[in-house]
Short mmCIF file of C-alpha atoms in Angstrom, two decimals:
data_model
loop_
_atom_site.label_atom_id
_atom_site.label_comp_id
_atom_site.label_asym_id
_atom_site.label_seq_id
_atom_site.Cartn_x
_atom_site.Cartn_y
_atom_site.Cartn_z
CA GLY A 1 2.02 17.69 3.65
CA ASP A 2 4.05 14.51 3.50
CA SER A 3 4.80 13.19 0.04
CA VAL A 4 6.92 10.66 -1.81
CA THR A 5 8.35 11.09 -5.29
CA GLN A 6 9.60 8.12 -7.28
CA MET A 7 11.39 7.99 -10.58
CA GLU A 8 8.99 7.47 -13.43
CA GLY A 9 8.91 4.20 -15.24
CA PRO A 10 8.66 1.97 -16.95
CA VAL A 11 12.15 0.59 -16.47
CA THR A 12 13.30 -2.26 -18.71
CA LEU A 13 16.48 -4.17 -17.93
CA SER A 14 18.31 -7.29 -18.99
CA GLU A 15 18.87 -10.11 -16.54
CA GLU A 16 21.89 -9.57 -14.25
CA ALA A 17 21.79 -5.79 -14.76
CA PHE A 18 22.01 -3.32 -11.88
CA LEU A 19 18.74 -1.75 -10.78
CA THR A 20 18.25 1.60 -9.07
CA ILE A 21 14.89 3.19 -8.36
CA ASN A 22 15.10 6.69 -6.95
CA CYS A 23 12.82 7.78 -4.13
CA THR A 24 12.79 11.14 -2.36
CA TYR A 25 10.42 12.31 0.31
CA THR A 26 9.07 15.39 2.01
CA ALA A 27 8.07 15.05 5.63
CA THR A 28 8.21 16.80 8.95
CA GLY A 29 9.73 14.98 11.86
CA TYR A 30 11.27 11.54 11.55
CA PRO A 31 9.35 9.31 9.19
CA SER A 32 9.81 5.59 8.70
CA LEU A 33 10.45 4.56 5.08
CA PHE A 34 9.32 1.47 3.19
CA TRP A 35 9.62 -0.24 -0.14
CA TYR A 36 6.73 -2.41 -1.26
CA VAL A 37 6.62 -4.72 -4.29
CA GLN A 38 3.55 -5.76 -6.28
CA TYR A 39 3.91 -8.80 -8.53
CA PRO A 40 1.45 -9.14 -11.43
CA GLY A 41 -2.07 -9.87 -10.24
CA GLU A 42 -1.21 -9.63 -6.55
CA GLY A 43 -1.44 -7.20 -3.66
CA LEU A 44 1.50 -5.28 -2.23
CA GLN A 45 4.16 -7.02 -0.15
CA LEU A 46 6.58 -5.29 2.17
CA LEU A 47 10.07 -5.60 0.65
CA LEU A 48 12.16 -3.68 3.19
CA LYS A 49 12.01 -0.83 5.68
CA ALA A 50 14.14 1.64 7.64
CA THR A 51 13.01 3.51 10.71
CA LYS A 52 15.79 6.06 11.32
CA ALA A 53 18.51 7.96 9.51
CA ASP A 54 21.41 5.87 8.14
CA ASP A 55 19.49 2.62 8.63
CA LYS A 56 19.86 0.19 5.74
CA GLY A 57 16.96 -2.09 4.91
CA SER A 58 17.66 -5.24 2.91
CA ASN A 59 15.75 -8.26 1.62
CA LYS A 60 15.96 -10.64 -1.35
CA GLY A 61 19.11 -8.91 -2.61
CA PHE A 62 17.50 -5.46 -2.53
CA GLU A 63 18.89 -2.66 -0.37
CA ALA A 64 17.93 0.90 0.51
CA THR A 65 19.57 3.37 2.90
CA TYR A 66 17.65 6.08 4.75
CA ARG A 67 19.49 9.33 3.93
CA LYS A 68 18.14 12.20 5.95
CA GLU A 69 20.54 14.77 4.48
CA THR A 70 19.27 14.13 0.96
CA THR A 71 15.75 13.01 2.04
CA SER A 72 16.15 9.90 -0.08
CA PHE A 73 15.57 6.15 0.13
CA HIS A 74 16.77 4.75 -3.21
CA LEU A 75 16.21 1.05 -3.93
CA GLU A 76 19.09 -0.96 -5.44
CA LYS A 77 19.76 -4.50 -6.55
CA GLY A 78 23.05 -5.62 -7.98
CA SER A 79 21.86 -8.36 -10.35
CA VAL A 80 18.19 -8.57 -11.28
CA GLN A 81 16.30 -11.66 -12.39
CA VAL A 82 13.24 -12.09 -14.55
CA SER A 83 11.30 -12.84 -11.35
CA ASP A 84 11.99 -9.28 -10.13
CA SER A 85 9.61 -7.92 -12.76
CA ALA A 86 7.02 -6.05 -10.69
CA VAL A 87 5.78 -2.63 -9.63
CA TYR A 88 7.79 -1.07 -6.79
CA PHE A 89 6.33 1.51 -4.39
CA CYS A 90 8.19 3.77 -2.01
CA ALA A 91 6.20 4.81 1.07
CA LEU A 92 6.59 6.72 4.30
CA SER A 93 4.85 6.92 7.62
CA ARG A 94 5.19 9.92 9.86
CA GLY A 95 5.59 7.65 12.83
CA LEU A 96 3.40 9.77 15.05
CA ILE A 97 1.39 8.20 17.82
CA GLY A 98 -2.16 7.93 16.59
CA ASP A 99 -1.31 8.40 12.91
CA TYR A 100 -0.72 5.11 11.16
CA LYS A 101 -1.31 6.12 7.56
CA LEU A 102 1.26 5.59 4.82
CA SER A 103 1.95 7.97 1.94
CA PHE A 104 2.85 6.14 -1.28
CA GLY A 105 4.73 7.12 -4.37
CA ALA A 106 3.13 6.54 -7.77
CA GLY A 107 5.01 3.28 -8.31
CA THR A 108 7.72 2.25 -10.78
CA THR A 109 7.12 -0.63 -13.18
CA VAL A 110 10.21 -2.78 -13.73
CA THR A 111 10.48 -5.36 -16.48
CA VAL A 112 13.46 -7.70 -16.61
CA ARG A 113 14.12 -9.48 -19.89
CA ALA A 114 15.92 -12.81 -20.13
CA ASP B 1 2.20 -14.87 8.73
CA VAL B 2 -0.35 -12.13 8.54
CA LYS B 3 -3.16 -12.97 6.23
CA VAL B 4 -5.47 -10.37 4.72
CA THR B 5 -8.20 -11.78 2.52
CA GLN B 6 -10.64 -10.02 0.25
CA SER B 7 -13.97 -11.50 -0.71
CA SER B 8 -13.51 -11.40 -4.50
CA ARG B 9 -10.58 -11.15 -6.90
CA TYR B 10 -12.75 -9.96 -9.78
CA LEU B 11 -16.15 -8.32 -9.71
CA VAL B 12 -18.37 -6.92 -12.47
CA LYS B 13 -21.29 -4.70 -11.47
CA ARG B 14 -23.76 -2.46 -13.26
CA THR B 15 -24.04 1.29 -12.84
CA GLY B 16 -26.27 2.15 -9.89
CA GLU B 17 -25.82 -1.15 -8.06
CA LYS B 18 -24.84 -1.25 -4.40
CA VAL B 19 -21.49 -3.00 -4.06
CA PHE B 20 -19.92 -4.54 -0.97
CA LEU B 21 -16.21 -5.33 -0.79
CA GLU B 22 -15.22 -7.37 2.25
CA CYS B 23 -11.83 -7.59 3.91
CA VAL B 24 -10.79 -9.87 6.76
CA GLN B 25 -7.48 -10.02 8.63
CA ASP B 26 -6.47 -12.80 10.98
CA MET B 27 -3.75 -11.15 13.10
CA ASP B 28 -5.79 -9.09 15.55
CA HIS B 29 -4.61 -5.85 13.95
CA GLU B 30 -6.21 -2.65 15.17
CA ASN B 31 -5.84 -0.61 12.00
CA MET B 32 -7.46 -1.30 8.64
CA PHE B 33 -7.38 0.65 5.39
CA TRP B 34 -9.06 0.74 1.99
CA TYR B 35 -7.18 2.04 -1.07
CA ARG B 36 -7.88 2.24 -4.75
CA GLN B 37 -5.08 1.78 -7.25
CA ASP B 38 -5.17 3.35 -10.70
CA PRO B 39 -2.41 3.49 -13.34
CA GLY B 40 -0.17 6.50 -12.88
CA LEU B 41 -1.87 7.53 -9.62
CA GLY B 42 -0.42 4.97 -7.24
CA LEU B 43 -2.45 4.12 -4.16
CA ARG B 44 -5.04 6.55 -2.87
CA LEU B 45 -6.56 6.16 0.58
CA ILE B 46 -10.35 5.97 0.65
CA TYR B 47 -11.17 5.28 4.32
CA PHE B 48 -9.42 3.89 7.36
CA SER B 49 -10.30 2.61 10.80
CA TYR B 50 -8.25 2.42 13.99
CA ASP B 51 -10.85 0.59 16.07
CA VAL B 52 -14.15 -1.22 15.91
CA LYS B 53 -17.00 1.08 14.88
CA MET B 54 -14.48 3.85 14.20
CA LYS B 55 -13.91 5.21 10.71
CA GLU B 56 -12.20 8.21 9.17
CA LYS B 57 -12.14 9.63 5.68
CA GLY B 58 -9.03 9.33 3.64
CA ASP B 59 -8.10 11.37 0.59
CA ILE B 60 -10.91 10.27 -1.75
CA PRO B 61 -13.98 9.22 0.30
CA GLU B 62 -16.64 10.57 -2.05
CA GLY B 63 -18.98 7.88 -3.31
CA TYR B 64 -17.85 5.36 -0.69
CA SER B 65 -18.72 4.36 2.85
CA VAL B 66 -17.30 1.76 5.23
CA SER B 67 -18.35 -0.46 8.09
CA ARG B 68 -16.31 -2.03 10.87
CA GLU B 69 -18.56 -4.02 13.18
CA LYS B 70 -15.87 -6.52 14.19
CA LYS B 71 -12.16 -6.00 14.68
CA GLU B 72 -11.13 -8.42 11.96
CA ARG B 73 -13.52 -7.23 9.25
CA PHE B 74 -13.62 -3.96 7.31
CA SER B 75 -16.15 -3.51 4.53
CA LEU B 76 -16.11 -0.96 1.72
CA ILE B 77 -19.49 0.01 0.30
CA LEU B 78 -20.23 1.70 -3.00
CA GLU B 79 -23.76 3.01 -2.46
CA SER B 80 -24.45 3.50 -6.16
CA ALA B 81 -21.65 2.27 -8.37
CA SER B 82 -20.48 4.46 -11.22
CA THR B 83 -18.14 3.77 -14.12
CA ASN B 84 -15.44 6.04 -12.63
CA GLN B 85 -15.23 3.63 -9.71
CA THR B 86 -13.82 0.94 -11.98
CA SER B 87 -10.50 0.24 -10.31
CA MET B 88 -8.35 -2.14 -8.26
CA TYR B 89 -9.33 -2.00 -4.58
CA LEU B 90 -6.77 -2.97 -1.96
CA CYS B 91 -7.37 -3.62 1.72
CA ALA B 92 -4.57 -3.42 4.29
CA SER B 93 -4.08 -3.79 8.01
CA SER B 94 -1.43 -2.84 10.55
CA LEU B 95 -0.77 -3.63 14.17
CA GLY B 96 -1.45 -0.29 15.82
CA SER B 97 -0.07 1.46 18.81
CA GLN B 98 1.28 -1.31 21.00
CA GLY B 99 4.20 -2.34 18.86
CA ARG B 100 4.55 1.01 17.11
CA LEU B 101 4.75 -0.93 13.89
CA TYR B 102 3.55 1.08 10.95
CA GLU B 103 4.03 -1.30 8.06
CA GLN B 104 0.83 -2.38 6.44
CA TYR B 105 -0.09 -5.85 5.19
CA PHE B 106 -2.13 -6.03 2.02
CA GLY B 107 -4.77 -8.33 0.63
CA PRO B 108 -4.61 -9.60 -2.98
CA GLY B 109 -6.95 -6.90 -4.26
CA THR B 110 -10.35 -6.84 -5.94
CA ARG B 111 -10.52 -5.70 -9.52
CA LEU B 112 -13.93 -4.07 -9.87
CA THR B 113 -15.44 -3.24 -13.24
CA VAL B 114 -18.59 -1.11 -13.37
CA THR B 115 -20.42 -1.24 -16.69
#
């Protein structure tokens, strides 16, 4: 079945450091890919998405490129801030008519120190 | 903006009690979902619904039921709460077939403790 694998955390960084969170997926067909962020005490928010191969999603300084050849969707940010401390989830949807479920990775906790 | 609200942020119940978790969305979304979130396990799908009065089991439906009497409201029911149902419960909605948009919008979550 479809699945998403994220790098294990926790990840601890200093402010202004470069952040990468690896995400690989297994799916049949042509899934859409998402990154969600969960700030402490809150629900998940959509951070960015990509719906086809080579698409790049970007938002709030974060970027991820849909790589079909490596089945990956790694999240990157060039200079993190303390406010980026959160749990990040990679997710996919198969994109099939009538199937609107998402498969989530286990989440990666990121802590940014001042 | 899409708004998904959940009836409680924190809830404490006793073992054996019947528990209702309510979720309401205000964007006329067709699809609604209930997840539980536990450390190290990510999000696990309990039940989902693609239409009023329609429901389908997700990956971990045991011990839970749901109700969708109106399009905007999706309720999760724990018939007889147990301590292993202590968790964070997240509700989500998505647009459905018309726009072919699959991203889900989440509520703030309900942290349920069963003692």
